[in-house]
mmCIF file of C-alpha atoms in Angstrom:
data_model
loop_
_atom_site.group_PDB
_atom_site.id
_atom_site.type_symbol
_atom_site.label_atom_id
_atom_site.label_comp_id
_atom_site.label_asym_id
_atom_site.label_seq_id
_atom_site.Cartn_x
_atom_site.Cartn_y
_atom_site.Cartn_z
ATOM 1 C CA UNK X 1 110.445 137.267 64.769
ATOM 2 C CA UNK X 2 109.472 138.745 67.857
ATOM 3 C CA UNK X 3 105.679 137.596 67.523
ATOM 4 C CA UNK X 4 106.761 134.061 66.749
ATOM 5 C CA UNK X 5 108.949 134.006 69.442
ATOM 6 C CA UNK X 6 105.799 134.964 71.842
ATOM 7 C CA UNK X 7 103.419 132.014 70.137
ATOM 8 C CA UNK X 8 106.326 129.473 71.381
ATOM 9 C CA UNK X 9 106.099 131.273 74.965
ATOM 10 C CA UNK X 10 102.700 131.007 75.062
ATOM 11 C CA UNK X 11 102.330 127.490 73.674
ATOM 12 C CA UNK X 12 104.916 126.351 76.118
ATOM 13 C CA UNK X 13 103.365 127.890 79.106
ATOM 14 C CA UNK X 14 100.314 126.267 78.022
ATOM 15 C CA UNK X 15 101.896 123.092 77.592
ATOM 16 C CA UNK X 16 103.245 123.310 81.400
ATOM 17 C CA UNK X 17 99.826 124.493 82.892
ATOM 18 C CA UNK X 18 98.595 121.815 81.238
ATOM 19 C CA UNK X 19 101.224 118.920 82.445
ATOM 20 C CA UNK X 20 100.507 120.245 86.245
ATOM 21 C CA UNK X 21 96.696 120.073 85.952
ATOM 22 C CA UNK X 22 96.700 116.375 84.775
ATOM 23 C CA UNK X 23 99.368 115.332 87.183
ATOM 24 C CA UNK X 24 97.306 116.986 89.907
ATOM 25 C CA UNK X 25 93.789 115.657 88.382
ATOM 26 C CA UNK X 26 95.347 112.333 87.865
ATOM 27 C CA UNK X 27 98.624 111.801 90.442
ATOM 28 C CA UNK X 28 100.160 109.129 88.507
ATOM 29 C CA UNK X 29 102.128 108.304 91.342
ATOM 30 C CA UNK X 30 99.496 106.757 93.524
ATOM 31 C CA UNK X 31 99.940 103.494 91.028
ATOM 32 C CA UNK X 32 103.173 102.650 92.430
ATOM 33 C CA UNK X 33 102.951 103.902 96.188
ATOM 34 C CA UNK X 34 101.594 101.557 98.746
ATOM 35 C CA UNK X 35 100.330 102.132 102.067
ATOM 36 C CA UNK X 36 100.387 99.270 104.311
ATOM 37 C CA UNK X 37 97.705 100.033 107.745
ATOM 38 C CA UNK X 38 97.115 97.569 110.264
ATOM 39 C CA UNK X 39 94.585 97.806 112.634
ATOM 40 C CA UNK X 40 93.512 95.781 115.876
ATOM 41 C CA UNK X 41 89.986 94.659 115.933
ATOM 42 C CA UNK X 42 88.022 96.977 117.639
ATOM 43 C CA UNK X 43 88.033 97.027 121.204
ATOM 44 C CA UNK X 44 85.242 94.449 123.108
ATOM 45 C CA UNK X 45 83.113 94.318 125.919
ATOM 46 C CA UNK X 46 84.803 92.477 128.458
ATOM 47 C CA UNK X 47 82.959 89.388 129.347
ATOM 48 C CA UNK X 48 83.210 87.553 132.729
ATOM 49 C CA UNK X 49 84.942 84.860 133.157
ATOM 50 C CA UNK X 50 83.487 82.022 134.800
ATOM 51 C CA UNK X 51 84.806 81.202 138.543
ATOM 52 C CA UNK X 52 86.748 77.992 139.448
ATOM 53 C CA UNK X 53 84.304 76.152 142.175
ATOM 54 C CA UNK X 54 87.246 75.460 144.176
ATOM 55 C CA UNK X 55 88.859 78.837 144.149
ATOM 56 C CA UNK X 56 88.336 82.132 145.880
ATOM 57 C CA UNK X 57 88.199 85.114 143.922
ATOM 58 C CA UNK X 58 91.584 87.330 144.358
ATOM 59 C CA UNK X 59 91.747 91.024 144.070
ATOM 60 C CA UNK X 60 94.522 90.690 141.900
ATOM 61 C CA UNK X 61 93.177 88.667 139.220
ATOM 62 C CA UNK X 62 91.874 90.037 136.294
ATOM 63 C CA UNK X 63 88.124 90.065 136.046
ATOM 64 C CA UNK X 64 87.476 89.262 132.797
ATOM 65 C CA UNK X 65 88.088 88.386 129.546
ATOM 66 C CA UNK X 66 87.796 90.219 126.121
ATOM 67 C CA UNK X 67 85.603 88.731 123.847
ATOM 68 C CA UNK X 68 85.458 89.713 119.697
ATOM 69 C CA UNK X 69 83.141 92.070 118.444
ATOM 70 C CA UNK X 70 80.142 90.451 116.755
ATOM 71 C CA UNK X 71 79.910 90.106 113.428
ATOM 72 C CA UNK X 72 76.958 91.577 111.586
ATOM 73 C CA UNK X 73 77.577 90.893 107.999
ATOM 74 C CA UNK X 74 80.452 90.025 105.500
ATOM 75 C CA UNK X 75 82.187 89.850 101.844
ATOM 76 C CA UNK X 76 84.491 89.251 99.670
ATOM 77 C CA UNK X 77 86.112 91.938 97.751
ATOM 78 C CA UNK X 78 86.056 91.572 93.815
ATOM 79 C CA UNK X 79 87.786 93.969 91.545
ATOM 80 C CA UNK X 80 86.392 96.305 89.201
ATOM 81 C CA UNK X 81 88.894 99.127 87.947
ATOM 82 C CA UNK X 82 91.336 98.380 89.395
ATOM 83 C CA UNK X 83 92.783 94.427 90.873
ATOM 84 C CA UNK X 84 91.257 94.185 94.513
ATOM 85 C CA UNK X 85 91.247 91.412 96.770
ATOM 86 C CA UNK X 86 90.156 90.771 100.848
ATOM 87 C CA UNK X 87 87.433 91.071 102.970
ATOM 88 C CA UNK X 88 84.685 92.622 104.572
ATOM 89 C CA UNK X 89 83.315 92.750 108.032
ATOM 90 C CA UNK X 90 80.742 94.647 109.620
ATOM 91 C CA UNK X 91 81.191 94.359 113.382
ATOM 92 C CA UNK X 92 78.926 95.019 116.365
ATOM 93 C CA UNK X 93 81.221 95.718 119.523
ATOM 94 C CA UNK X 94 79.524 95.490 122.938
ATOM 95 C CA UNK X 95 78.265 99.557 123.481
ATOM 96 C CA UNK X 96 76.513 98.578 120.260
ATOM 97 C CA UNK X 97 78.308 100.476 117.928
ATOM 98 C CA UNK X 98 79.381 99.606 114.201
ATOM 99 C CA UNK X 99 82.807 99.509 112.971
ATOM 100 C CA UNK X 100 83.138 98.061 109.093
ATOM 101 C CA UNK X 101 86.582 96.473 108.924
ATOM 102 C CA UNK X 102 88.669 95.855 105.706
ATOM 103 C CA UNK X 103 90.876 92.630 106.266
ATOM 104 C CA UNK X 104 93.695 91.327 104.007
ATOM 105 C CA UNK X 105 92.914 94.306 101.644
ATOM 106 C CA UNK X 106 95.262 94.508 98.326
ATOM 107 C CA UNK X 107 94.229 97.107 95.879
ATOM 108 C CA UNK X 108 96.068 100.144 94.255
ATOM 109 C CA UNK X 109 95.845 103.685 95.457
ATOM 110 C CA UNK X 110 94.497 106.598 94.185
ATOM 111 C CA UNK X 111 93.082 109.998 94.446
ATOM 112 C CA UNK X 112 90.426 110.495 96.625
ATOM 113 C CA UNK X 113 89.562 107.112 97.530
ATOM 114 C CA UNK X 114 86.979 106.023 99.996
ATOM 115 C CA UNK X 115 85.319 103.557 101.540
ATOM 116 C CA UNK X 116 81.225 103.173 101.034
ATOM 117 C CA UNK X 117 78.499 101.308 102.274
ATOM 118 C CA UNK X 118 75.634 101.028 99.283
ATOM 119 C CA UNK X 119 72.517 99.550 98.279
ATOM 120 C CA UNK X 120 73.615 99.337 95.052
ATOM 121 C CA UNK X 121 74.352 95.310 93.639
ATOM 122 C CA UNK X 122 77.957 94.274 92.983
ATOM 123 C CA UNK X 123 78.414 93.268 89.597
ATOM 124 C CA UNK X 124 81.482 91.832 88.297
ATOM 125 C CA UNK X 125 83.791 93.167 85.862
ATOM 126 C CA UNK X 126 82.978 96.536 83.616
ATOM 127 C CA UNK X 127 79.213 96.537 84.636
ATOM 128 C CA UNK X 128 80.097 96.760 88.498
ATOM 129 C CA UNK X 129 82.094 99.962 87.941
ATOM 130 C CA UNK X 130 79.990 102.861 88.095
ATOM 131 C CA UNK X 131 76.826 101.872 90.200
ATOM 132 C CA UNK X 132 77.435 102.738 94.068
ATOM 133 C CA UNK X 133 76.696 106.622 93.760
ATOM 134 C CA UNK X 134 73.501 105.771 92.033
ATOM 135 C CA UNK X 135 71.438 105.248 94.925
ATOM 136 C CA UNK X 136 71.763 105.376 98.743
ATOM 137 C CA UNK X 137 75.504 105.296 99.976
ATOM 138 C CA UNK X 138 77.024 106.159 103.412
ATOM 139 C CA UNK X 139 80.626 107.057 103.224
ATOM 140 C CA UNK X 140 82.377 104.947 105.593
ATOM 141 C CA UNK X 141 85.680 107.685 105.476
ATOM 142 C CA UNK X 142 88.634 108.033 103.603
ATOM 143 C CA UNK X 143 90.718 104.603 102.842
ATOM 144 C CA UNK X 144 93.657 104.969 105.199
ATOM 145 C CA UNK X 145 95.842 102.840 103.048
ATOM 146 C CA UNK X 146 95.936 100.234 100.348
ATOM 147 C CA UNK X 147 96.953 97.681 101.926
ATOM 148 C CA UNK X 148 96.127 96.196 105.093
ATOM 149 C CA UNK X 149 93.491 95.415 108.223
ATOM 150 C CA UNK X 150 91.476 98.765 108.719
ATOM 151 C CA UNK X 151 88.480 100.028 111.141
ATOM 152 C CA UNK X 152 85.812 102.261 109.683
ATOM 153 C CA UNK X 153 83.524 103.495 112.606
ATOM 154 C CA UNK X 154 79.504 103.577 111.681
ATOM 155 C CA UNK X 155 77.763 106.597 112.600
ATOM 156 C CA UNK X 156 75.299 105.813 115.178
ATOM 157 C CA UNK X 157 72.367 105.123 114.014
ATOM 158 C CA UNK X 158 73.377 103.308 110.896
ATOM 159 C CA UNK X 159 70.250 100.851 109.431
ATOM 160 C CA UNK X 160 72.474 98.688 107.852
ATOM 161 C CA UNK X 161 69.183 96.834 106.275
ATOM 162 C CA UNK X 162 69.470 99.578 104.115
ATOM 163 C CA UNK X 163 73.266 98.875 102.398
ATOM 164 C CA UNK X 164 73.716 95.934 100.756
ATOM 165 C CA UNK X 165 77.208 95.985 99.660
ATOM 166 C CA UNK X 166 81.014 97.950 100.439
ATOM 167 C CA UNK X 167 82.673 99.179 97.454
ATOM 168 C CA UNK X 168 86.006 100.841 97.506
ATOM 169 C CA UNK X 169 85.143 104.020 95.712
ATOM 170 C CA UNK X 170 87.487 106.788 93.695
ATOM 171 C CA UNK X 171 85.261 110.008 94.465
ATOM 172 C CA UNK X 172 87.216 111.389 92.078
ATOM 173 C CA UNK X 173 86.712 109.948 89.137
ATOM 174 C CA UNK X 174 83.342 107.735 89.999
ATOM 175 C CA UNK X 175 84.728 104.447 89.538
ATOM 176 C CA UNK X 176 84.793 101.373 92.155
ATOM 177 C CA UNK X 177 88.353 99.925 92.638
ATOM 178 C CA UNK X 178 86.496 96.825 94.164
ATOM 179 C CA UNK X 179 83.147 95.856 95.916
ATOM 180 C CA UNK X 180 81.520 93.286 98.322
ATOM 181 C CA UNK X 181 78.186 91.952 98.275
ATOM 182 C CA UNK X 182 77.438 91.952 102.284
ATOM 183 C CA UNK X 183 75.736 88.375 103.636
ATOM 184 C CA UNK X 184 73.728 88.356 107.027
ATOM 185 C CA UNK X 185 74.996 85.702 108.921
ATOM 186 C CA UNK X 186 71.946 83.082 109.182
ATOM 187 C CA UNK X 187 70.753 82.301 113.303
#
């Protein structure tokens, strides 16, 4: 009796250990919490504003104006594993760094998600899944939250000639949520 008593201990320990791992490895939760960020555009370069011919300039008057960032290239989210919608900016701001900016994002959280710049195509449904860590990839940061407007600075430096698409990535399990083919805007 005693024996069988310790095969129930130990299966139920190992039942336990193993309920904590997968809800670590897995956090179930992250399916049904949201987290709503919302960012200003990145700060501009102020740009003069042009003088009245009949005024005088006044001390008190502002000088300028702000003007928005410039925008370098730009998507639209699809979804792979998991329903993603909004859009993708990469912006230019006056000093002539890069910010990439999620706008109107809507997708579900998880563990260990990110944010990626890749050269890898986006592909719709299962096919797109699993290709941004198979080439080059810059990781943009951690996604702040899974909803929302959000700012991603660019290390300086950044050829972005060399990413062709954003994909919100799950580092942990290797698996796009959603992607963006990035367009140049034409001159």
């Amino acid at each position: 009796m005693n024996r069988t008593r310790r095969w129930i201990l130990a299966i139920a320990v190992t039942g336990v250990v193993a309920v904590a791992a997968g809800l670590y490895w897995f956090q179930p939760w992250q399916l049904v919490v949201d987290e709503t960020v919302q960012e200003d555009l990145p700060a501009a370069a102020p740009v003069a504003a042009a003088p009245s011919p009949s005024a005088l300039p006044s001390p008190s008057a502002p000088p300028s104006t702000s003007a928005a960032p410039a925008e370098v290239a730009s998507g639209s989210l699809i979804s792979h594993e998991h329903r993603t919608t909004g859009t993708v900016r990469v912006l230019r701001a006056a000093d002539g760094s890069l910010v990439l900016r999620l706008e109107n994002l809507d997708t579900s959280s998880g563990p260990d998600v990110h944010v990626w710049l890749s050269d890898a195509p986006v592909k719709p449904g299962k096919d797109g899944w699993h290709l941004f860590d198979d080439g080059k990839y810059l990781d943009a940061g951690k996604l702040k939250g899974n909803k929302g407007n959000q700012n991603y600075p660019l290390p300086a430096g950044t050829d972005l000639t060399a990413y062709t698409s954003v994909s919100v990535w799950c580092d942990r399990f290797n698996v796009s949520f959603g992607a963006a083919e990035l367009a140049r805007p034409t001159v």
